[in-house]
XYZ file of C-alpha atoms in Angstrom:
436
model
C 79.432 59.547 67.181
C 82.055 57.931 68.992
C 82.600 57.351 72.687
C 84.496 60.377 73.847
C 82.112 62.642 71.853
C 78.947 61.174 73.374
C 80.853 61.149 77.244
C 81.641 64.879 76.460
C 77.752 65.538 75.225
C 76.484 64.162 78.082
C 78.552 66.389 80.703
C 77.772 69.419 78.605
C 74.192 68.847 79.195
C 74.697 67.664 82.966
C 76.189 70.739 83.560
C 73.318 72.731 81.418
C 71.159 71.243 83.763
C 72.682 71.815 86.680
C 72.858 75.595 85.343
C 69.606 75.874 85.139
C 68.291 74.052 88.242
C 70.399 76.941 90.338
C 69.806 79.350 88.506
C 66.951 80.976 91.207
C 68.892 81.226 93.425
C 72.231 83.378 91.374
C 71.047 86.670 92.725
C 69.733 85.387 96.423
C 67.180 84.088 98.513
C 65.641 84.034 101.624
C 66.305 81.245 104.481
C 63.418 81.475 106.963
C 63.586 84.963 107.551
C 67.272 85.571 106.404
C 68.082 87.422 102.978
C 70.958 85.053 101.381
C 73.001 86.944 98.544
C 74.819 84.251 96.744
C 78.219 84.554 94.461
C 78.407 81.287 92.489
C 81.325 79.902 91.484
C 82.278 76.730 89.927
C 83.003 74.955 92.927
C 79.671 75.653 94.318
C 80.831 77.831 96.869
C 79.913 81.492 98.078
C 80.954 84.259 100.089
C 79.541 85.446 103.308
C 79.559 89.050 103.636
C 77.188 90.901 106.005
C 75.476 94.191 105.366
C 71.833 95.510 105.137
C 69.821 95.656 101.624
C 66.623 96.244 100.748
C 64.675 93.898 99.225
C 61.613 94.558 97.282
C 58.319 92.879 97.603
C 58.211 91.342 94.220
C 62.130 90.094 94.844
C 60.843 88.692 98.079
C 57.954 87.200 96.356
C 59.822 85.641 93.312
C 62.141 84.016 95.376
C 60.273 82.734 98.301
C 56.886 82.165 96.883
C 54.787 85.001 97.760
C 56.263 85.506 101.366
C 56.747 89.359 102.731
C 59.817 90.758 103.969
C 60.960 93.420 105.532
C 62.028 96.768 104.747
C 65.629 96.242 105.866
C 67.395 92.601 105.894
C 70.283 91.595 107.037
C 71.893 90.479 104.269
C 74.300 87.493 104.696
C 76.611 85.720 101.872
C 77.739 82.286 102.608
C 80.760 80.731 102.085
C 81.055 76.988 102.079
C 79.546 74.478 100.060
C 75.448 73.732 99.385
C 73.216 71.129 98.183
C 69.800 70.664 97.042
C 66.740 69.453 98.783
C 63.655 69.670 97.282
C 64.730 72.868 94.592
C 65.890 74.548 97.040
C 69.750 75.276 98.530
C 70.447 73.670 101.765
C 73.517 75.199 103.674
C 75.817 72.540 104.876
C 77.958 74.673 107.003
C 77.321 77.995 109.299
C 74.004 77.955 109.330
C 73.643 78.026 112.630
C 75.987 81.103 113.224
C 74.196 82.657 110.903
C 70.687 82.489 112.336
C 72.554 83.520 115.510
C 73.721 87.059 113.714
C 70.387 87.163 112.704
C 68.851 87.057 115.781
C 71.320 89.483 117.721
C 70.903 92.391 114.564
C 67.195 92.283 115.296
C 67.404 92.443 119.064
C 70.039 95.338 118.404
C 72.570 93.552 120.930
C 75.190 93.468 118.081
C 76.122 94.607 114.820
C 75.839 91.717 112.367
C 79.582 91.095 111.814
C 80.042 87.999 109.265
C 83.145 85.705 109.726
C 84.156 86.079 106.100
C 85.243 89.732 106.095
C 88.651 88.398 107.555
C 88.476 87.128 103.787
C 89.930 90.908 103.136
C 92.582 90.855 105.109
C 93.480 87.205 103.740
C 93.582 88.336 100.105
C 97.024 89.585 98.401
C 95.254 91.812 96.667
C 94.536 94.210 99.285
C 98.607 94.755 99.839
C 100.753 96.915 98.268
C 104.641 96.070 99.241
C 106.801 99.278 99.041
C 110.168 98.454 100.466
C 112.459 95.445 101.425
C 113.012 95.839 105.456
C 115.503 92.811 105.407
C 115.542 88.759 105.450
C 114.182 86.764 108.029
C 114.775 82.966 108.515
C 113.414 81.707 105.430
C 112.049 84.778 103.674
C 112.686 88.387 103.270
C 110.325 90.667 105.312
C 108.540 93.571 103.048
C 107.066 97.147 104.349
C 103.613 96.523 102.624
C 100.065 98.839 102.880
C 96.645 97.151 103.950
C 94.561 99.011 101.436
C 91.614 98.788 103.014
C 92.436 100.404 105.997
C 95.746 102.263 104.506
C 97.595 100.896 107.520
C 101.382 99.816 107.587
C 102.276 96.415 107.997
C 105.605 94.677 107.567
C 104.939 91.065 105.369
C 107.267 88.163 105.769
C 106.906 86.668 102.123
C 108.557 82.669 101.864
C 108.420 80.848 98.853
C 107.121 77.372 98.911
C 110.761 75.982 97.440
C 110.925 73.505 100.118
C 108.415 71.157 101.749
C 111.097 70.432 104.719
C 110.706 74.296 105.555
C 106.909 73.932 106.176
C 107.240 72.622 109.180
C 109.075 75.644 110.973
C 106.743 77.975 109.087
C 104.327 76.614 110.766
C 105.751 76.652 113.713
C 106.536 80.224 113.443
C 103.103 81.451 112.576
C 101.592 79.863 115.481
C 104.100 81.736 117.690
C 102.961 84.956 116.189
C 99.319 84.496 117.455
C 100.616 83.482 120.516
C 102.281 86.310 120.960
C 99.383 88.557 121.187
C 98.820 87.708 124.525
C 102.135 89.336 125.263
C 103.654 93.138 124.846
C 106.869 92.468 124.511
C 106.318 90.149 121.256
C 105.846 91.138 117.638
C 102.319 89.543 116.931
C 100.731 88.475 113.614
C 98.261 90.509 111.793
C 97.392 87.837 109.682
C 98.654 84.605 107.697
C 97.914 83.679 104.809
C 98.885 82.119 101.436
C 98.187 81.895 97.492
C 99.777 79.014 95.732
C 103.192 79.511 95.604
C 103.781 82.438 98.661
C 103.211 81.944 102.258
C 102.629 85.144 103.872
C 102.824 86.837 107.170
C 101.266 90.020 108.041
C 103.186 91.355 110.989
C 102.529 94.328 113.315
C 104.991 97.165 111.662
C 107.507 98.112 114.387
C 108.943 101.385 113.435
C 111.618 102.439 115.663
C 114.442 100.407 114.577
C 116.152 97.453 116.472
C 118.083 97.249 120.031
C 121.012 96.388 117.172
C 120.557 99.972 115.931
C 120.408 101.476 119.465
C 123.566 99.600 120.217
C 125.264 101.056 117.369
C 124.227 104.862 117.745
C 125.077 104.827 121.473
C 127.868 102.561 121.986
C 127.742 101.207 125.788
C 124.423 101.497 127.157
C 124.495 103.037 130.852
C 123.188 100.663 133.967
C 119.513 103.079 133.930
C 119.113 102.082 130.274
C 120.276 98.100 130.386
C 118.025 97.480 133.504
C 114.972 99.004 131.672
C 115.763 96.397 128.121
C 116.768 93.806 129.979
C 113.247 93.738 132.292
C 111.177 94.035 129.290
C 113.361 91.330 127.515
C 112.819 89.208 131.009
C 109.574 89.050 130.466
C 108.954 88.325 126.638
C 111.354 85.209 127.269
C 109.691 83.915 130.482
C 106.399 84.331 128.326
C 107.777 82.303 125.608
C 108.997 79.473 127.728
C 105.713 79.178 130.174
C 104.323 78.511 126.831
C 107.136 75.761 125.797
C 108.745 78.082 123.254
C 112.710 78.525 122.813
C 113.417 81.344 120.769
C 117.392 79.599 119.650
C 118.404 83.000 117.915
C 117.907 86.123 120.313
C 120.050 88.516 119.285
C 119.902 92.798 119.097
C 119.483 92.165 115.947
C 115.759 90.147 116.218
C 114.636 92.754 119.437
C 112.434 95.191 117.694
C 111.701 98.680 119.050
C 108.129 100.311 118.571
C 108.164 104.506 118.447
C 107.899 104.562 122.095
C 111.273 103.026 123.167
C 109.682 99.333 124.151
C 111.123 96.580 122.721
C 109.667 93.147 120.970
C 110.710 90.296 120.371
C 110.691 89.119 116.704
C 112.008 86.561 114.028
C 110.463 83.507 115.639
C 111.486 81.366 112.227
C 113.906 78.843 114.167
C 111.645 78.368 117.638
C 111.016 75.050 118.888
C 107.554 74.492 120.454
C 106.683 72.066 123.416
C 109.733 72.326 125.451
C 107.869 71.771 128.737
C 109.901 70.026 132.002
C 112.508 67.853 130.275
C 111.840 67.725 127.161
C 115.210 68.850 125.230
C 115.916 69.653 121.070
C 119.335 68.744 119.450
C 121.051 70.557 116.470
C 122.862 73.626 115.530
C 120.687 76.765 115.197
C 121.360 80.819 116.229
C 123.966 83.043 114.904
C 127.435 82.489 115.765
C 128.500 84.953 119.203
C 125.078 84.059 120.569
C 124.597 80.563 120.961
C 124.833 78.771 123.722
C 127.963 75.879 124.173
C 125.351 73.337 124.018
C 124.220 74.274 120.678
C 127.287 74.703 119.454
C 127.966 71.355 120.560
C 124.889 69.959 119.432
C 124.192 68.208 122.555
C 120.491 68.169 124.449
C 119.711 71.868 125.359
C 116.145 73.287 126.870
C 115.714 76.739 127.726
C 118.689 77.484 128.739
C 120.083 78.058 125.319
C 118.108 81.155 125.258
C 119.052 82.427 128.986
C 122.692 82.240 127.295
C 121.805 84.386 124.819
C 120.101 86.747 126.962
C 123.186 87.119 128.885
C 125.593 87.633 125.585
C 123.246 90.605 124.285
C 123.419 92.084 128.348
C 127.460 91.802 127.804
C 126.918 93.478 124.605
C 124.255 96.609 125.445
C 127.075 97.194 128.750
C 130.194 96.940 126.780
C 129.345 97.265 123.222
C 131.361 94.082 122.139
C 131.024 90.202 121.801
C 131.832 88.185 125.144
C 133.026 86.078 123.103
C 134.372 86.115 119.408
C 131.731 84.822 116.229
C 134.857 84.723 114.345
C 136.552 81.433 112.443
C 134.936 78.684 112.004
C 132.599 75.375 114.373
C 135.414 74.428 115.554
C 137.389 78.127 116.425
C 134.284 79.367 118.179
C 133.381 76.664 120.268
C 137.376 76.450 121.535
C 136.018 80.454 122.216
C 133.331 79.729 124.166
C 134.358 76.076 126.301
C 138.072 77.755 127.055
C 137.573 81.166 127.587
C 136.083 83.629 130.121
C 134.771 87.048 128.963
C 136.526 89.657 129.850
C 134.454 92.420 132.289
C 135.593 96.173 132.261
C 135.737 97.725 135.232
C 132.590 100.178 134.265
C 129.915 97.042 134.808
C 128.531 97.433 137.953
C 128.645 95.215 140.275
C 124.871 93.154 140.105
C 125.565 93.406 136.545
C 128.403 91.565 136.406
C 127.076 88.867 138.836
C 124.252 88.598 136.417
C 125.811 87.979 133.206
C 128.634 86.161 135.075
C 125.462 84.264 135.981
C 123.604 83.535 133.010
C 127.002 82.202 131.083
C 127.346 79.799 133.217
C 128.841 76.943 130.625
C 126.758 74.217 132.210
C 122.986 74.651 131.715
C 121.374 73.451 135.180
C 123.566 76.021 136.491
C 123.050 79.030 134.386
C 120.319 81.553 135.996
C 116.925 80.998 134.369
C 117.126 77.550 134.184
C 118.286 77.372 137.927
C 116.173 80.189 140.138
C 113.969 82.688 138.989
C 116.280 85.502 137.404
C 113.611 88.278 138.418
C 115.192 87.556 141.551
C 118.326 88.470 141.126
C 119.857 91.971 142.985
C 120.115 93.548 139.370
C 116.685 93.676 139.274
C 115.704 94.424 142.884
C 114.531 98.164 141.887
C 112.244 96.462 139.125
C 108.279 96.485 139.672
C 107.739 94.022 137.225
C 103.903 94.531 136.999
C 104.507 98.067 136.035
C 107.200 96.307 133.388
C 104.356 94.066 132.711
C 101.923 96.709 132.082
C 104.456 98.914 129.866
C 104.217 101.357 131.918
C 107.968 102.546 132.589
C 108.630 105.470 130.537
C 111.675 104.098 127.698
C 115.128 105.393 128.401
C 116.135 106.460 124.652
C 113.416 107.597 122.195
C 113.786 105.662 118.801
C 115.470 108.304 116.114
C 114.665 106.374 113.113
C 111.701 108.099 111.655
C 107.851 106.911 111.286
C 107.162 105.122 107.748
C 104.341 107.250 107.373
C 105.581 110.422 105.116
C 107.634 108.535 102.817
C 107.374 108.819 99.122
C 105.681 105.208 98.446
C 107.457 103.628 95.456
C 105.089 100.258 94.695
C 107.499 97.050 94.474
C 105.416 93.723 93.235
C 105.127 90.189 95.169
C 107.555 87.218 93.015
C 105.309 86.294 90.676
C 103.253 82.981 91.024
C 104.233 79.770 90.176
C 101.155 78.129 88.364
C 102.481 74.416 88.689
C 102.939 74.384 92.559
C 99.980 73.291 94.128
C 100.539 72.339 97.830
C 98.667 74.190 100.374
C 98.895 74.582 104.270
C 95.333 73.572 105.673
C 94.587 75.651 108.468
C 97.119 78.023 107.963
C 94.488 80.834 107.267
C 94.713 83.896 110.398
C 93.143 87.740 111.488
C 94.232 88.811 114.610
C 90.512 89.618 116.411
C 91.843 93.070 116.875
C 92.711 93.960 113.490
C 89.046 93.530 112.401
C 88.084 95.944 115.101
């Protein structure tokens, strides 16, 4: 027998071994006073899933030598890695947390809930995809169904082509949590990834986009761009008291829920930790909206998105471009340095000051960056904690219909690439409220 032969006979029967010294515990067992179900796989691992079983007294007895248990136990799977001690598994991880759930299911203060049913909502499995909504930065965004729950959500899928982009896919996804701590911001359901897809689970926002809204109505009267432009107010001032600059707000990226409220989406080119001074460099936005910084790639802070804010005011009043997207670098910033918009006599008055205002061509002077543009006269009518609260009752009702009557015609995911193999640790996220 030669050497490989006698190195392969000896793992076979490690492994035999190994096999047989677990095999008590394949079906379960009980960890001072806690029924364990256990789903072995290869890498040792198991899932934790909470429900009650029933365990008989001669399970109870074959797997815990002789000890009685009760009627109805909670029944717990683990996930995470285990040892042995003494014939018997030791849980490295959660076992703590898991004693805990025990404890509050018997003193009925809460219904055992176990940490790895967010494992559903992490699995691509549980999605069907049934229409292309459009492309995001870096990825198309998909109209998909949560099986489990048959619930619409819209799925941002990326491919992992790049390792350069993982960096501002990151960056995105951690705005989407984030952003469940404000209205006006569409929030992650959930991220997640297999080998070769990154995926984000999105809140589906069904009543089009301010872009649409633009386009049905043409100008937008004062009534209706006082009640965007508060909401939009505060979804940016959120974003920046948390050192985020959006760098492409456009009608285009302002979603509108079936109510008329807007939210702010595409969060694929943010920057994060802009706090006091702290400045980014580099061309990013879509030509008409960016700010003369950008487009000069000099240092630019918040104020690159105040810019913006007042370009998509101009627009939503007059139903054009302040200034023209049109030829090339060089064309549009001569556009934007050079040139003053022109204002139609049908702005009012505050609503010219504002935009006049906000595209201001240096930065410290442009409103947002210098003074507190809540205080501006356009706005004095505004209670901004009923804004805050969504409370105001929306100016146009959304016309595009609700996704929930339409004939369902299954698309797939792009199919897996088996050789890539890179992975984003810690990328793995369930909004708490989706589990609800």
């Amino acid at each position: 027998m030669d050497h490989q032969t006698t190195e392969n006979s000896d793992l076979v029967k490690f492994l035999n071994k190994e096999k047989q010294r677990r095999a008590p515990w394949e079906k379960g067992f009980i960890l001072k006073g806690i029924a364990v179900r256990t789903l072995m796989r290869e890498e040792m691992s198991f899932k934790l899933c909470a429900g009650i079983h029933r365990y008989s007294q001669r399970h109870c007895q074959k797997h815990n030598t002789g000890r009685t248990a009760p009627s109805q136990l909670p029944v717990l799977r683990y996930n995470g890695p285990y040892g042995y001690r003494r014939n018997e598994p030791t849980l490295r991880h959660h076992s703590l947390r898991l004693h805990c759930l025990f404890y509050k299911s018997l003193g009925g203060k809460e219904k055992v809930r176990e940490d790895a049913k967010t494992s559903e909502y992490l699995d691509i499995e549980n999605y069907s995809l049934i229409k292309e909504l459009g492309e995001g930065n870096f990825g198309k965004v998909v109209l998909a169904s949560f099986k489990i729950k048959n619930q619409l959500t819209a799925i941002k899928i990326i491919e992992k082509q790049r390792e350069e982009d993982f960096e501002y896919v990151r960056r995105e996804a951690s705005v989407l949590q984030i952003a469940s701590r404000c209205p006006f911001l569409c929030r992650a359901m959930a991220t997640f990834q297999t080998k070769s897809l990154i995926l984000l689970a999105l809140e589906y926002v069904n009543g089009g986009t301010l872009e649409n809204i633009i386009e049905d109505r043409g100008r937008l009267s004062n009534k209706q761009v006082l009640f965007y432009a508060s909401e939009l107010v505060v979804g940016i001032q959120f974003l920046h008291e948390n050192g985020i600059v959006h760098r492409d707000l456009k009608p285009e990226n302002i979603l509108v829920d079936e109510q008329g409220h807007v939210k702010i989406g595409d969060f694929g080119l943010v920057c994060t930790g802009m706090y006091g001074v702290n400045t980014q460099c580099g061309y990013y936005g879509t030509p008409g909206y960016t700010a003369p910084q950008v487009l000069l790639e000099e240092p630019y802070d918040a104020g690159a998105d105040w810019w913006s804010f007042g370009v998509i005011l101009y627009e939503m009043a007059t139903n054009r471009l302040p200034f023209s997207p049109k030829g090339n670098l060089r064309q549009q910033v001569e556009s934007v340095i050079n040139r003053e918009p022109e204002y139609p006599d049908s702005l009012s008055t505050k609503l010219r000051d504002l935009i006049k205002q906000l595209l201001k061509k240096k930065a410290n002077q442009r409103l947002g960056v210098n003074g507190n543009i809540r205080d501006h006269p356009f706005f004095s009518t505004v209670d901004w904690s009923n804004v805050e609260k969504r409370t105001l009752k929306p100016p146009i009702k959304p016309s595009h219909e609700s996704a929930t009557g339409f004939n369902r015609k299954y698309i797939s995911f792009p199919k897996e690439d088996p050789s890539e193999t890179r992975m984003l640790k810690g990328f793995d996220y369930v909004d708490p409220s989706w589990l609800e």
